[in-house]
mmCIF file of C-alpha atoms in Angstrom:
data_model
loop_
_atom_site.group_PDB
_atom_site.id
_atom_site.type_symbol
_atom_site.label_atom_id
_atom_site.label_comp_id
_atom_site.label_asym_id
_atom_site.label_seq_id
_atom_site.Cartn_x
_atom_site.Cartn_y
_atom_site.Cartn_z
ATOM 1 C CA MET A 1 8.899 35.802 -35.213
ATOM 2 C CA VAL A 2 5.640 36.368 -33.511
ATOM 3 C CA LEU A 3 3.871 33.905 -34.301
ATOM 4 C CA ARG A 4 6.455 31.307 -32.953
ATOM 5 C CA LEU A 5 6.426 33.590 -29.491
ATOM 6 C CA ALA A 6 2.503 33.003 -29.492
ATOM 7 C CA LYS A 7 2.919 29.529 -30.502
ATOM 8 C CA PHE A 8 5.832 29.173 -27.146
ATOM 9 C CA PHE A 9 4.155 30.889 -24.851
ATOM 10 C CA CYS A 10 0.411 29.355 -25.193
ATOM 11 C CA LEU A 11 2.242 25.978 -24.903
ATOM 12 C CA LEU A 12 3.943 27.492 -21.705
ATOM 13 C CA CYS A 13 0.600 28.306 -20.656
ATOM 14 C CA LEU A 14 -0.422 24.972 -21.513
ATOM 15 C CA VAL A 15 2.597 23.081 -19.035
ATOM 16 C CA ILE A 16 2.015 25.877 -16.162
ATOM 17 C CA GLY A 17 -1.725 25.427 -16.179
ATOM 18 C CA SER A 18 -1.853 21.300 -16.024
ATOM 19 C CA TRP A 19 1.453 21.310 -13.315
ATOM 20 C CA LEU A 20 -0.893 23.787 -10.963
ATOM 21 C CA LEU A 21 -4.230 21.803 -12.097
ATOM 22 C CA ASN A 22 -2.561 18.619 -10.732
ATOM 23 C CA LEU A 23 -0.919 19.682 -7.859
ATOM 24 C CA PRO A 24 -3.925 19.708 -5.258
ATOM 25 C CA THR A 25 -4.863 16.243 -6.536
ATOM 26 C CA THR A 26 -1.865 14.527 -6.188
ATOM 27 C CA GLN A 27 -1.149 17.045 -2.677
ATOM 28 C CA ALA A 28 -4.461 15.532 -1.388
ATOM 29 C CA SER A 29 -4.742 12.066 -2.427
ATOM 30 C CA SER A 30 -1.292 11.490 -0.493
ATOM 31 C CA LEU A 31 -2.952 13.084 2.047
ATOM 32 C CA THR A 32 -5.891 11.014 1.983
ATOM 33 C CA GLY A 33 -3.915 7.862 1.367
ATOM 34 C CA LEU A 34 -1.139 8.370 4.303
ATOM 35 C CA ALA A 35 -5.089 8.975 6.145
ATOM 36 C CA THR A 36 -6.429 5.374 4.676
ATOM 37 C CA LEU A 37 -2.598 3.398 6.031
ATOM 38 C CA ARG A 38 -3.640 5.251 9.202
ATOM 39 C CA ALA A 39 -6.688 4.394 9.527
ATOM 40 C CA LEU A 40 -5.829 0.454 8.145
ATOM 41 C CA ALA A 41 -3.111 -0.018 10.750
ATOM 42 C CA ARG A 42 -5.436 0.575 13.699
ATOM 43 C CA THR A 43 -7.710 -1.615 12.647
ATOM 44 C CA ALA A 44 -6.067 -4.283 11.212
ATOM 45 C CA VAL A 45 -5.753 -7.331 13.615
ATOM 46 C CA PRO A 46 -2.588 -8.022 15.644
ATOM 47 C CA TYR A 47 0.042 -10.080 14.771
ATOM 48 C CA SER A 48 -0.477 -12.135 17.839
ATOM 49 C CA GLU A 49 -3.846 -12.939 16.619
ATOM 50 C CA ALA A 50 -3.390 -13.676 13.379
ATOM 51 C CA MET A 51 -0.544 -15.921 14.187
ATOM 52 C CA ALA A 52 -2.974 -17.946 16.586
ATOM 53 C CA ASN A 53 -6.519 -17.844 14.913
ATOM 54 C CA GLY A 54 -6.385 -20.622 11.836
ATOM 55 C CA LYS A 55 -7.211 -18.048 9.593
ATOM 56 C CA PRO A 56 -4.690 -17.148 6.391
ATOM 57 C CA THR A 57 -3.126 -13.939 6.249
ATOM 58 C CA LEU A 58 -1.629 -10.879 4.720
ATOM 59 C CA ILE A 59 0.497 -9.178 6.163
ATOM 60 C CA GLU A 60 1.811 -6.037 5.060
ATOM 61 C CA PHE A 61 4.744 -4.749 6.083
ATOM 62 C CA TYR A 62 4.495 -0.996 5.388
ATOM 63 C CA ALA A 63 5.634 2.673 7.081
ATOM 64 C CA ASP A 64 3.776 6.029 7.102
ATOM 65 C CA TRP A 65 6.412 7.927 4.422
ATOM 66 C CA CYS A 66 5.949 5.588 1.715
ATOM 67 C CA THR A 67 4.058 6.734 -0.963
ATOM 68 C CA THR A 68 3.352 3.266 -2.678
ATOM 69 C CA CYS A 69 1.637 2.150 0.419
ATOM 70 C CA GLN A 70 0.249 5.213 0.412
ATOM 71 C CA SER A 71 -1.144 4.644 -2.938
ATOM 72 C CA MET A 72 -2.026 1.160 -2.430
ATOM 73 C CA ALA A 73 -4.146 1.833 0.774
ATOM 74 C CA PRO A 74 -7.691 1.894 -0.863
ATOM 75 C CA ALA A 75 -6.758 -0.571 -2.425
ATOM 76 C CA ILE A 76 -5.993 -2.843 0.421
ATOM 77 C CA GLN A 77 -9.272 -1.486 2.879
ATOM 78 C CA SER A 78 -11.195 -2.520 -0.152
ATOM 79 C CA LEU A 79 -10.227 -5.772 -0.235
ATOM 80 C CA GLU A 80 -10.120 -6.118 3.343
ATOM 81 C CA GLN A 81 -13.729 -5.177 3.316
ATOM 82 C CA LYS A 82 -14.496 -8.031 0.753
ATOM 83 C CA TYR A 83 -12.509 -10.497 2.771
ATOM 84 C CA GLY A 84 -11.800 -9.465 6.013
ATOM 85 C CA ASP A 85 -14.364 -12.466 7.397
ATOM 86 C CA ARG A 86 -11.676 -14.966 5.887
ATOM 87 C CA ILE A 87 -8.793 -13.951 5.940
ATOM 88 C CA ASN A 88 -6.584 -12.162 8.533
ATOM 89 C CA PHE A 89 -5.263 -8.230 7.488
ATOM 90 C CA VAL A 90 -2.344 -7.356 9.351
ATOM 91 C CA LEU A 91 0.170 -3.958 8.959
ATOM 92 C CA LEU A 92 3.403 -3.934 10.214
ATOM 93 C CA ASN A 93 5.120 -1.012 10.818
ATOM 94 C CA ILE A 94 8.587 -1.271 9.924
ATOM 95 C CA ASP A 95 9.396 1.931 11.833
ATOM 96 C CA GLN A 96 8.400 0.522 14.946
ATOM 97 C CA PRO A 97 11.560 -1.371 16.501
ATOM 98 C CA GLU A 98 8.618 -4.112 17.976
ATOM 99 C CA TRP A 99 8.606 -5.815 13.997
ATOM 100 C CA SER A 100 12.196 -6.156 13.759
ATOM 101 C CA ASP A 101 11.906 -9.626 14.903
ATOM 102 C CA GLN A 102 9.483 -9.881 12.006
ATOM 103 C CA VAL A 103 11.270 -7.574 9.587
ATOM 104 C CA SER A 104 14.360 -9.747 10.067
ATOM 105 C CA THR A 105 12.205 -13.591 9.687
ATOM 106 C CA TYR A 106 10.420 -12.777 6.561
ATOM 107 C CA GLN A 107 13.641 -10.535 4.919
ATOM 108 C CA VAL A 108 11.406 -7.262 4.565
ATOM 109 C CA THR A 109 14.455 -5.643 2.106
ATOM 110 C CA GLY A 110 11.685 -2.851 0.529
ATOM 111 C CA ILE A 111 7.950 -1.471 1.390
ATOM 112 C CA PRO A 112 5.566 -2.254 0.649
ATOM 113 C CA HIS A 113 5.921 -5.674 1.866
ATOM 114 C CA LEU A 114 3.360 -8.119 1.275
ATOM 115 C CA ILE A 115 3.479 -11.412 2.968
ATOM 116 C CA PHE A 116 1.008 -14.059 1.622
ATOM 117 C CA LEU A 117 0.175 -16.920 4.598
ATOM 118 C CA ASP A 118 -1.798 -20.026 4.196
ATOM 119 C CA GLY A 119 -4.163 -21.024 7.834
ATOM 120 C CA ALA A 120 -0.814 -22.406 9.412
ATOM 121 C CA GLN A 121 0.571 -19.344 8.716
ATOM 122 C CA GLN A 122 3.257 -20.950 6.267
ATOM 123 C CA LEU A 123 4.538 -18.681 3.765
ATOM 124 C CA GLN A 124 2.656 -19.728 0.604
ATOM 125 C CA ARG A 125 3.850 -16.292 -1.821
ATOM 126 C CA GLN A 126 5.259 -12.904 -0.952
ATOM 127 C CA VAL A 127 5.773 -9.842 -3.278
ATOM 128 C CA VAL A 128 7.487 -6.213 -3.032
ATOM 129 C CA GLY A 129 6.275 -2.993 -4.280
ATOM 130 C CA ALA A 130 2.744 -1.889 -6.081
ATOM 131 C CA VAL A 131 -0.015 -4.731 -7.221
ATOM 132 C CA PRO A 132 -2.614 -3.170 -8.489
ATOM 133 C CA LYS A 133 -6.102 -4.502 -6.555
ATOM 134 C CA THR A 134 -6.709 -6.844 -9.227
ATOM 135 C CA ILE A 135 -3.916 -8.835 -8.813
ATOM 136 C CA LEU A 136 -3.946 -8.829 -5.052
ATOM 137 C CA SER A 137 -7.504 -10.100 -5.694
ATOM 138 C CA GLU A 138 -6.486 -12.753 -7.324
ATOM 139 C CA MET A 139 -3.974 -14.230 -4.561
ATOM 140 C CA LEU A 140 -6.107 -13.563 -1.476
ATOM 141 C CA ALA A 141 -8.812 -15.735 -4.042
ATOM 142 C CA GLN A 142 -6.497 -18.878 -3.906
ATOM 143 C CA PHE A 143 -6.743 -18.992 -0.421
#
């Protein structure tokens, strides 16, 4: 009985310890992702400029509260640094009413929703949800 109780106590300590160790990391990464997402939105190419400059465009429909959008933000930021001279990176917050026409036009039903447009601004591809950086990089390289 004592051995059983000791095993249970050790297991309980491992579970609680693991939870406590992961708590700050998760919270910090979420805050970092939100900060990165907001920084990307501030520095993104304006939608009207992207539609007029003849470069291929990646439009990300997002929301600040979207944890998937937050977790993808560092990858998007890295890809913007790599491809930003050749491809427009546009971020449109679905919570802002000014983008409701675009949300309707591109039939955004979930976020993140990524739209890939060619230089003539014709829809080439769209994906919804979490996409690994390697896949996004391959998609952007095709442009």
